Tab-separated table of C-alpha atoms (C1' of nucleotides) and ligand atoms in Angstrom:
chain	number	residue	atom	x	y	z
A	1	UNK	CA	-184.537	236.094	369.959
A	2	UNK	CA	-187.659	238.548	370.379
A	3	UNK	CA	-189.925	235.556	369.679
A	4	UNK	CA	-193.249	235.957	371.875
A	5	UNK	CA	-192.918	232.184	372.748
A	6	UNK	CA	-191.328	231.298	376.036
A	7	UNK	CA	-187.493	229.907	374.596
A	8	UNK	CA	-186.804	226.196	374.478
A	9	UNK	CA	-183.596	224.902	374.766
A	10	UNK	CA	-184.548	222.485	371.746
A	11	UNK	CA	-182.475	219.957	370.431
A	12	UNK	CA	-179.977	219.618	373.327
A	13	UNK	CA	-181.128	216.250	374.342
A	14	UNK	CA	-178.132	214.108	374.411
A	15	UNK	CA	-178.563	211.963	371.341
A	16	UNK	CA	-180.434	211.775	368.862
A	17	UNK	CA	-178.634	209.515	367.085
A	18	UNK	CA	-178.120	206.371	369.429
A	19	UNK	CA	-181.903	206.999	369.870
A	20	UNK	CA	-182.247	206.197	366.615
A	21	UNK	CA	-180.648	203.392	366.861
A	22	UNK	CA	-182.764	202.373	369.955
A	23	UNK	CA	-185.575	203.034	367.778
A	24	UNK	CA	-184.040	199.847	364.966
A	25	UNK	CA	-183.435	197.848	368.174
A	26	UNK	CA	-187.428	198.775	368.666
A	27	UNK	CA	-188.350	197.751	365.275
A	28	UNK	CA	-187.013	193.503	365.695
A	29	UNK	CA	-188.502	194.040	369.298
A	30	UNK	CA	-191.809	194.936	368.455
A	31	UNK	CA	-191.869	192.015	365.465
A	32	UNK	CA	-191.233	189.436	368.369
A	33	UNK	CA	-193.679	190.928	370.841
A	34	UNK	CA	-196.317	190.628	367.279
A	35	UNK	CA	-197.193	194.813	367.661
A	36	UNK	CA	-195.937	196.811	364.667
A	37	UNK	CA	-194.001	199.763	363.959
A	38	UNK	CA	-196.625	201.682	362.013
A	39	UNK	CA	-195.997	204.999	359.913
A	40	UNK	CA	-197.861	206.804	362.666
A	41	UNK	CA	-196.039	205.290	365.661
A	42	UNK	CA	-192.996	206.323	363.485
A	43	UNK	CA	-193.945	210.017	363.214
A	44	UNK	CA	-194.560	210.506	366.473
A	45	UNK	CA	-191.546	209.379	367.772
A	46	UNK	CA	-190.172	211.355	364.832
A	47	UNK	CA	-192.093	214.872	366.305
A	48	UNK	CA	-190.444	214.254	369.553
A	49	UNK	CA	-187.100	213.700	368.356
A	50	UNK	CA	-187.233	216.580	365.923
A	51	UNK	CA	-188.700	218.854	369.424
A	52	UNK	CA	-186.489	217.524	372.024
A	53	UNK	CA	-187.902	218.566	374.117
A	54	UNK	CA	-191.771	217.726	375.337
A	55	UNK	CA	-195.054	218.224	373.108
A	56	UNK	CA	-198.618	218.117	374.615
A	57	UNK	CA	-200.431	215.335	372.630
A	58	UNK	CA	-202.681	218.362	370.645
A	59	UNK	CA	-199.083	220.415	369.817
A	60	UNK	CA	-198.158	216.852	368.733
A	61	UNK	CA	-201.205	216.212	366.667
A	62	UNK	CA	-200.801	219.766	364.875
A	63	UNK	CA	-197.332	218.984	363.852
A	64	UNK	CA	-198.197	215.815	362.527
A	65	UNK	CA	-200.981	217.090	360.000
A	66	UNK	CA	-198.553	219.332	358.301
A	67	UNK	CA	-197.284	215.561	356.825
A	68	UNK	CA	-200.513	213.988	356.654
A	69	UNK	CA	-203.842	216.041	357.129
A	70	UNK	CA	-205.576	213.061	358.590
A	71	UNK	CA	-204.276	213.009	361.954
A	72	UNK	CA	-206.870	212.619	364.818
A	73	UNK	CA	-205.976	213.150	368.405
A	74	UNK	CA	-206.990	209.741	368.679
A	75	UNK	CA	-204.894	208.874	366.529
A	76	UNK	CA	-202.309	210.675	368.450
A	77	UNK	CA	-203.122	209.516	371.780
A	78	UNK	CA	-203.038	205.776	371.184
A	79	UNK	CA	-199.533	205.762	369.273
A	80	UNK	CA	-198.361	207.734	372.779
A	81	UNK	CA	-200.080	204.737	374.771
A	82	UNK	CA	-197.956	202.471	372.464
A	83	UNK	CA	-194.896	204.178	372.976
A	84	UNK	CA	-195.249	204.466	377.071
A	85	UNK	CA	-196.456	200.845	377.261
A	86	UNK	CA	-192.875	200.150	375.397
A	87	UNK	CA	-191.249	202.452	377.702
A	88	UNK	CA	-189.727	205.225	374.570
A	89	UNK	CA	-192.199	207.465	375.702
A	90	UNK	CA	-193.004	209.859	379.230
A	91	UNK	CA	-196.060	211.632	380.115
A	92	UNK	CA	-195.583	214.482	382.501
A	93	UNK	CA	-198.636	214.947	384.557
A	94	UNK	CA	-197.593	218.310	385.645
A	95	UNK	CA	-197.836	219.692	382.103
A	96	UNK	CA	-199.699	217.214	380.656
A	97	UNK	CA	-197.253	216.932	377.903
A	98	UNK	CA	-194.960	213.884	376.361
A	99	UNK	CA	-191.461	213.502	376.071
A	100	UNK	CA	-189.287	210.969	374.804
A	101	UNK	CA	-187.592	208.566	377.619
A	102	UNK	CA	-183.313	209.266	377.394
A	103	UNK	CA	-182.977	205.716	378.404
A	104	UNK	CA	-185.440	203.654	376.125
A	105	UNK	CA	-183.113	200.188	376.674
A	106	UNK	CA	-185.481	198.912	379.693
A	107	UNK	CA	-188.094	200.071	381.192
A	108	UNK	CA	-187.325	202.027	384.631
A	109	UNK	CA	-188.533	203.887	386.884
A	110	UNK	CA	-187.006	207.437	386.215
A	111	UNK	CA	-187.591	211.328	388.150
A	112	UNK	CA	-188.369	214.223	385.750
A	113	UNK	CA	-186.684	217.692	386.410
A	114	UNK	CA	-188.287	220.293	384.872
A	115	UNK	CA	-187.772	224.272	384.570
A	116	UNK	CA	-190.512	226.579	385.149
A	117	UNK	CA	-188.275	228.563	382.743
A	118	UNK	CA	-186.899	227.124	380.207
A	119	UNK	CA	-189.140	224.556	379.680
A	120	UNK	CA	-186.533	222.017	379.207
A	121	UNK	CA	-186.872	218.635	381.042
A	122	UNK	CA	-184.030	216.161	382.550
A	123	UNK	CA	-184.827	212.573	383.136
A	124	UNK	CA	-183.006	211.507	385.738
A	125	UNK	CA	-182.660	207.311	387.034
A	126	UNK	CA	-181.435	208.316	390.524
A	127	UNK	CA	-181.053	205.146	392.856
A	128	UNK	CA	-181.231	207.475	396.192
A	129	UNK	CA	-184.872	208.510	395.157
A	130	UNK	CA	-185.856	204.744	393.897
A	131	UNK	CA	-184.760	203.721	397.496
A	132	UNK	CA	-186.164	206.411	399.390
A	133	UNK	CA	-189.418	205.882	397.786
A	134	UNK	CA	-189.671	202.302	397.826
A	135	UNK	CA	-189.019	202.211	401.650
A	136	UNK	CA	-191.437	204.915	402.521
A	137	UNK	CA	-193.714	202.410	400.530
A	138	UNK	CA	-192.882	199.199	402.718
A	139	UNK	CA	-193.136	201.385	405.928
A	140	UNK	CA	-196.765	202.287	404.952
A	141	UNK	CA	-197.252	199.221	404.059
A	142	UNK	CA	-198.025	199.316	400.076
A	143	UNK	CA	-196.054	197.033	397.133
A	144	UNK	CA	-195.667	200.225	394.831
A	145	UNK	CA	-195.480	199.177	390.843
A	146	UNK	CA	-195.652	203.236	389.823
A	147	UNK	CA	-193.276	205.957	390.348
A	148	UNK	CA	-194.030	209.308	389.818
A	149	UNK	CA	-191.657	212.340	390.347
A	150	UNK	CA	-191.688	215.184	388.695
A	151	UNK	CA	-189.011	218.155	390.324
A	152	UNK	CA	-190.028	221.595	389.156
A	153	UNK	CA	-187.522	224.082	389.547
A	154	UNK	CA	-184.795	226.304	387.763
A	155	UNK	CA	-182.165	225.141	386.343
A	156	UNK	CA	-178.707	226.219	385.604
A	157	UNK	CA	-178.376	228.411	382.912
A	158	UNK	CA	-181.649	229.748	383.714
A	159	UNK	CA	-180.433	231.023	387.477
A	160	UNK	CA	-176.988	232.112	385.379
A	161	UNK	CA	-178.978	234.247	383.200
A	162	UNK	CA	-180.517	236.307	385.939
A	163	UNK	CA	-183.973	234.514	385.606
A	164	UNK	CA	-183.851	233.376	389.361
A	165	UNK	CA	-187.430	233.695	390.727
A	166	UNK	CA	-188.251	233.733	394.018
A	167	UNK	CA	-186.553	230.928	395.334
A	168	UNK	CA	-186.322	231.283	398.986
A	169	UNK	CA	-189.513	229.687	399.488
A	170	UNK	CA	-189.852	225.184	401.164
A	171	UNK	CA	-190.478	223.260	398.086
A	172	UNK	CA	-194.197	222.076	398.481
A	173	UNK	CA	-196.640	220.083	396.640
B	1	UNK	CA	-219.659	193.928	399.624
B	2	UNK	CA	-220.999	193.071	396.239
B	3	UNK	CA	-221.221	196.657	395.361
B	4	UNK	CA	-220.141	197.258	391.714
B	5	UNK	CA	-217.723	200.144	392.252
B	6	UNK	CA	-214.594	199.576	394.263
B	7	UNK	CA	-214.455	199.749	397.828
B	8	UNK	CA	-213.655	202.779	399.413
B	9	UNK	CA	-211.826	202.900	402.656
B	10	UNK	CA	-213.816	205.938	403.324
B	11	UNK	CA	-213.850	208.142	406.379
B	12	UNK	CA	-210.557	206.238	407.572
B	13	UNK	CA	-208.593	209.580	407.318
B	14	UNK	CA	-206.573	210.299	410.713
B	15	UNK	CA	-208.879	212.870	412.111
B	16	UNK	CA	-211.517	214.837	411.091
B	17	UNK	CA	-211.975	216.813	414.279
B	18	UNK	CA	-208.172	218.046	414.289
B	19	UNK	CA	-208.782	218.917	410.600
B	20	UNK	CA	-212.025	220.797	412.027
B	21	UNK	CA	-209.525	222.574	414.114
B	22	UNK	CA	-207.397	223.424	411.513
B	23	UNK	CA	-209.652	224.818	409.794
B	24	UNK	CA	-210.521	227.338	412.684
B	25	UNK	CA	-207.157	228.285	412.967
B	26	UNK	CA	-207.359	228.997	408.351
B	27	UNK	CA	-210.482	231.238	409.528
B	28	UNK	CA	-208.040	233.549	411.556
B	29	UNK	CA	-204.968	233.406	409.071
B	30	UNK	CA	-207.458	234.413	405.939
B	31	UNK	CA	-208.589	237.569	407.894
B	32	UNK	CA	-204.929	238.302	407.959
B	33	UNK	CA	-204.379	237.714	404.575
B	34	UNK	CA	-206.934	239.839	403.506
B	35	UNK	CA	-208.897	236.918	402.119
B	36	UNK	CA	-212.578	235.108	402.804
B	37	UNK	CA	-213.258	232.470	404.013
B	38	UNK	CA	-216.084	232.300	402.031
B	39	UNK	CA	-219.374	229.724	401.692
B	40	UNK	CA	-218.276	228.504	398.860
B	41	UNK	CA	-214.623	227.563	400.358
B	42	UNK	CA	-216.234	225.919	403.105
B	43	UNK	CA	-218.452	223.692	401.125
B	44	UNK	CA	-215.616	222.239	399.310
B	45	UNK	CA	-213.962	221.391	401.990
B	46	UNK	CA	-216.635	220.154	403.698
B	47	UNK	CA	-217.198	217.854	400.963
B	48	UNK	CA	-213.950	216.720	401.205
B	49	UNK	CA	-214.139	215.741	404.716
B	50	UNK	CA	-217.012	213.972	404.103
B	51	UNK	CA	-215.803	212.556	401.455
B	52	UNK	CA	-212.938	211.390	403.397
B	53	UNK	CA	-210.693	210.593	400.691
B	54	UNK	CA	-209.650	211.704	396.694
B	55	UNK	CA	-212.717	213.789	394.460
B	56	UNK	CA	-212.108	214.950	391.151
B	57	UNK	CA	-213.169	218.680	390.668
B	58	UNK	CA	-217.117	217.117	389.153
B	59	UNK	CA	-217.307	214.794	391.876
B	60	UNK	CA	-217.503	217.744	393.962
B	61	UNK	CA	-219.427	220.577	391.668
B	62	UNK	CA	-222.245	217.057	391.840
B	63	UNK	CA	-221.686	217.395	395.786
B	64	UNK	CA	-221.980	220.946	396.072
B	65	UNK	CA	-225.137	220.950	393.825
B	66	UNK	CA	-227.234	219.406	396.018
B	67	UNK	CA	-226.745	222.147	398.450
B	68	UNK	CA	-226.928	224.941	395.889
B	69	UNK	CA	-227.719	224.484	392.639
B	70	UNK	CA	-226.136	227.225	391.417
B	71	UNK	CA	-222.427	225.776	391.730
B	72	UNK	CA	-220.517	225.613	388.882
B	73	UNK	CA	-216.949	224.360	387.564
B	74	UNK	CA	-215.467	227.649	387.810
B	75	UNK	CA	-216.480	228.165	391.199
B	76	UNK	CA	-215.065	224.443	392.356
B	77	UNK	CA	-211.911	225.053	390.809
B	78	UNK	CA	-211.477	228.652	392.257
B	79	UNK	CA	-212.178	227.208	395.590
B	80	UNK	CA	-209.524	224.284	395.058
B	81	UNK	CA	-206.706	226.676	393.847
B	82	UNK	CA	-207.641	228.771	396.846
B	83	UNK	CA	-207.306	225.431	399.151
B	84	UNK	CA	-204.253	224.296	397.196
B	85	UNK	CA	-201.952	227.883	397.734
B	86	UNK	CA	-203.302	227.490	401.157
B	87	UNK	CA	-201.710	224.016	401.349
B	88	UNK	CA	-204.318	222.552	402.230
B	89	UNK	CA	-205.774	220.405	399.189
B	90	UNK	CA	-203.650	218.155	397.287
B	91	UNK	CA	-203.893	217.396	393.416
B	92	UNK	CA	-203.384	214.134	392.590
B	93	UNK	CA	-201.971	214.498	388.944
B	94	UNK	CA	-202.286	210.860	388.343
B	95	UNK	CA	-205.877	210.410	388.778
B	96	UNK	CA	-206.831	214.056	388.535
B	97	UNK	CA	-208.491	214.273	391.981
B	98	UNK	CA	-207.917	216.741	394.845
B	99	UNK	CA	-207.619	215.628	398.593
B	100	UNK	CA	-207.210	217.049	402.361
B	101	UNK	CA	-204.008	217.738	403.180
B	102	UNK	CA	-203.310	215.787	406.477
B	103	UNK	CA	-200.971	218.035	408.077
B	104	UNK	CA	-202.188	221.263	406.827
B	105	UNK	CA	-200.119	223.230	409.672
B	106	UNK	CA	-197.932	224.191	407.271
B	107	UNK	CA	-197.153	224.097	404.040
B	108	UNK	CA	-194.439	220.884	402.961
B	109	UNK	CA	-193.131	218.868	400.592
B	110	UNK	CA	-195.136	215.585	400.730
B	111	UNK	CA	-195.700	212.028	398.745
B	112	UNK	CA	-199.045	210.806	397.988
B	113	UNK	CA	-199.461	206.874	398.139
B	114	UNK	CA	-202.577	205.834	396.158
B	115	UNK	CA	-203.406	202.135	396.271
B	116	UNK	CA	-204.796	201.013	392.937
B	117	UNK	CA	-207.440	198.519	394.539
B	118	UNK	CA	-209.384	200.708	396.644
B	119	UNK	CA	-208.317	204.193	395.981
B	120	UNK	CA	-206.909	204.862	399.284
B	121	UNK	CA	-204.687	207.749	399.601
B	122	UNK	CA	-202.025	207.957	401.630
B	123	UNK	CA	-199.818	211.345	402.889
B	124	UNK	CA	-196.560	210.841	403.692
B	125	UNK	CA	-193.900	213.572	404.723
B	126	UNK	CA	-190.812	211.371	404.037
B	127	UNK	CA	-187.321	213.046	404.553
B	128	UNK	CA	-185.608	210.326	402.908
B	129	UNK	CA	-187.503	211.106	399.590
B	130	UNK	CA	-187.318	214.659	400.150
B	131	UNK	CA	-183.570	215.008	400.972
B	132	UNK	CA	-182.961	212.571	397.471
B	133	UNK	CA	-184.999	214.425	395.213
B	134	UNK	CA	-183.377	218.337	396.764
B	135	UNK	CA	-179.820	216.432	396.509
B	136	UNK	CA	-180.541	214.780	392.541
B	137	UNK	CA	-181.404	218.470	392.086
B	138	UNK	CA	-178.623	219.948	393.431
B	139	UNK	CA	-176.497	217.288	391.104
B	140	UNK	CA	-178.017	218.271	388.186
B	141	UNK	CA	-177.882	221.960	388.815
B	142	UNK	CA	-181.961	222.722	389.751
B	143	UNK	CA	-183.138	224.797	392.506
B	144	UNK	CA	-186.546	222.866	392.978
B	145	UNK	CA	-189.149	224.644	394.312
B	146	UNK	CA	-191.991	221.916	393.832
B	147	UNK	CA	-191.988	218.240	394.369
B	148	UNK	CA	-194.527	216.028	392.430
B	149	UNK	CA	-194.412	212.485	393.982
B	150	UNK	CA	-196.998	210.130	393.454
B	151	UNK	CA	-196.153	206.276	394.215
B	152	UNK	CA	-199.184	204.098	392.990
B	153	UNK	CA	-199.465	200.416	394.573
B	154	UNK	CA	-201.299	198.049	396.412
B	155	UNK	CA	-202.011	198.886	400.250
B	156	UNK	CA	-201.515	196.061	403.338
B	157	UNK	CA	-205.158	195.545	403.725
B	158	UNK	CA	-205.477	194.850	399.738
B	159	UNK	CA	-203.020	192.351	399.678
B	160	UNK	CA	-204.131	190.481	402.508
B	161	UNK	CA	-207.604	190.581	400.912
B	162	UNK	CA	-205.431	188.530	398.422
B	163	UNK	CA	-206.416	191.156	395.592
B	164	UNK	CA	-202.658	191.373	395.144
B	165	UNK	CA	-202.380	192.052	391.204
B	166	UNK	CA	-199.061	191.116	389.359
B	167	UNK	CA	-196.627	192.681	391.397
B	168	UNK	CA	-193.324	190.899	390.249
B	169	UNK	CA	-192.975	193.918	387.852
B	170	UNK	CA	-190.662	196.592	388.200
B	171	UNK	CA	-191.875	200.130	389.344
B	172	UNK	CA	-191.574	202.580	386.090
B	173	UNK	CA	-192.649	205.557	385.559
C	1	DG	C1'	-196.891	187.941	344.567
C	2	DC	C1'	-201.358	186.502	346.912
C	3	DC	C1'	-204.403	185.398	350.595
C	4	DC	C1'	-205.611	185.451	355.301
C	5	DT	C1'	-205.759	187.061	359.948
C	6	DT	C1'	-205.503	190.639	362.934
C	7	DA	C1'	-203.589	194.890	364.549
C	8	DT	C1'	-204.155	199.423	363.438
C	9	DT	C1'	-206.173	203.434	361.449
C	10	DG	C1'	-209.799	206.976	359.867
C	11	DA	C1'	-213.699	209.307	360.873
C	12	DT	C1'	-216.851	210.909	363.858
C	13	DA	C1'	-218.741	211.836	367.948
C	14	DC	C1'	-218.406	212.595	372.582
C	15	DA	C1'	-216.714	212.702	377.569
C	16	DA	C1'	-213.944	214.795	380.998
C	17	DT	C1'	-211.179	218.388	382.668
C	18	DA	C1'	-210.140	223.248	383.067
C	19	DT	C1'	-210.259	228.328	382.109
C	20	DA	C1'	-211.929	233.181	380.355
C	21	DT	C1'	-214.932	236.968	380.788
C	22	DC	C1'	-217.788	240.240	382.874
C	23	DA	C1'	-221.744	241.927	385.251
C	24	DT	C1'	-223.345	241.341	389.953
C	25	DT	C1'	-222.991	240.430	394.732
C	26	DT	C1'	-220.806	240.102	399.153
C	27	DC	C1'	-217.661	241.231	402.667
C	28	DG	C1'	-215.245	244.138	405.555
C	29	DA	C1'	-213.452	248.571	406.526
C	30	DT	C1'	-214.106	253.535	406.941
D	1	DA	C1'	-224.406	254.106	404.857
D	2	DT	C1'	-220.914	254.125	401.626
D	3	DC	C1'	-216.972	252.559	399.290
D	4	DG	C1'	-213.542	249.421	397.220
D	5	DA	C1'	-211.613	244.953	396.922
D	6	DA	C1'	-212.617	240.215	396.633
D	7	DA	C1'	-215.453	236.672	395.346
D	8	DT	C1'	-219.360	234.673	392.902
D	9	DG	C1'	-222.876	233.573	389.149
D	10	DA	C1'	-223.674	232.792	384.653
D	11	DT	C1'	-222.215	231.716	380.360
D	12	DA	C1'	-219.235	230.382	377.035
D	13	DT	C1'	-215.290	228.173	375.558
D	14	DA	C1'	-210.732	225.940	375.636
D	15	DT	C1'	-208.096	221.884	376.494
D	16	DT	C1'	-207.380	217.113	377.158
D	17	DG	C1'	-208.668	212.405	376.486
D	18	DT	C1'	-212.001	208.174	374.849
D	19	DA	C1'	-215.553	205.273	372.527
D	20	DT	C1'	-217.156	203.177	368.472
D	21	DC	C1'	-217.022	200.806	364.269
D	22	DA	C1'	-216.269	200.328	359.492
D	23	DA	C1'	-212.243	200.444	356.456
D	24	DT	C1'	-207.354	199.681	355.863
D	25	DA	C1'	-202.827	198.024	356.000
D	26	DA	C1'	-199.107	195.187	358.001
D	27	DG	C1'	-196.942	190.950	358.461
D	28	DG	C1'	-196.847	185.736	358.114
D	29	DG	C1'	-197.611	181.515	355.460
D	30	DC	C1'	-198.149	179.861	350.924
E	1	LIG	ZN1	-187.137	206.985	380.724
E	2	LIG	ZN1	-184.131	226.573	382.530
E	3	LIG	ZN1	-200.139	217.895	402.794
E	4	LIG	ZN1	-205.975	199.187	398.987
DNA sequence: GCCCTTATTGATACAATATATCATTTCGAT
DNA sequence: ATCGAAATGATATATTGTATCAATAAGGGC
């Protein structure tokens, strides 16, 4: 527990199982869409499951090359495009980091809560902010085909834990 | 109109001259703060207002060069953090660009709508969104003390210019 | 299994974005 | 005029993300 690295709640995602079997599901899926499930799109997906929690692509590509020394970010980055054009896989701008999608079944538009803390990040699919958003979009105007919303905050355990912050302050961008 | 890089509503921004004004009023509040309202401060956002719309950080150091050479990336990204804590730049994670705030009277929660045709940028200060995202917080157990929302679309004008895209898709993340 | 087509990778280089450090300068107050 | 805090200039470097193209490997038809 006196680890210099900031503590990750890892591995309390809520299943790693029935994402593996979202991942077989993804394995006929990708044969009929003529992509392929390649070793490398495999151990990414792997890295992020074995994490839960989110990796920045380079943390990503350093874990990889322990299992084979070849890895190039590029490498790296394209098997992440792969993954978020199929939906498995998020990109949070605000830390410029992936994480694996908690809902891989269909695509969706989805919020990310994330604590300055912790470090651990909640996908939520919450229809109030879809709804919100979309009509704010119509009044201005625009046909919106890209959600983004990311929440930063503390969560839970964190505030339990005495870790509160300063949170008195209007939540700005 | 047959420029090779796409059209930019430019200059289309609500008002310059009350953002001129605001910027008075910043000249005041920094003396109270104990900070400066430096050269340097007021060259980026004068390029900004010129600008009129979104500039990544070396869009601007290439602005600010041609004034004085001696600019550099440090010095554009101290002045946009300084802008940003003031509230008033924006960072547009998605298309790593910074941009006036339009109601830089106070500091807010706001949503940025970016059309993907002509890079328009849009502020919006939507209590809809903002009471959903504080309430899927609040069900979740986060305190959220910073709202990322960034909706990406095609604007009215777009549309009509029948540069409408495929937008029978879904909005995902 | 073997061949063929094509998606994917490996390797390398590079572009774009962002920060660290520290000596020097500037600003504003005394 | 002098002093101290804040900001800049200059330089180097870290981090994040792409381009290119030859070599490879995956999957489908035989
Ligand atoms: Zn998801
Ligand atoms: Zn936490
Ligand atoms: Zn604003
Ligand atoms: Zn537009």
């Amino acid at each position: 527990m006196s680890d210099t690295v900031p503590m990750r709640r890892a591995a309390q995602r809520p299943d790693a199982e029935s994402q593996l079997r979202a991942l077989e599901r993804l394995e006929t899926e990708c044969r009929v869409r003529g992509c392929r499930l390649t070793r490398q799109r495999r151990a990414v997906l792997r890295a992020l499951l074995a994490e839960g929690g989110a990796l920045s692509a380079y943390e990503l590509l350093e874990r990889l090359r322990r299992v084979d020394s070849r890895c190039t970010p590029a490498g790296v980055y394209r098997a992440l495009e792969f993954w978020m054009t199929a939906g498995v896989v998020h990109r949070l701008q605000s830390t410029r980091s992936f994480i694996l999608c908690e809902h891989p079944e269909a695509p969706h538009p989805g919020q990310l809560l994330i604590c300055r803390e912790c470090g651990q990040v909640i996908e939520a699919e919450d229809k109030g902010v879809v709804a919100a958003a979309i009509r704010l979009g119509e009044r201005l105007g625009f046909v919106l085909d890209r959600h983004l919303v990311e929440l930063t905050g503390v969560c839970g355990p964190c505030r339990a834990q005495g870790r509160a912050g300063d949170s008195g302050r209007s939540p700005t961008t």
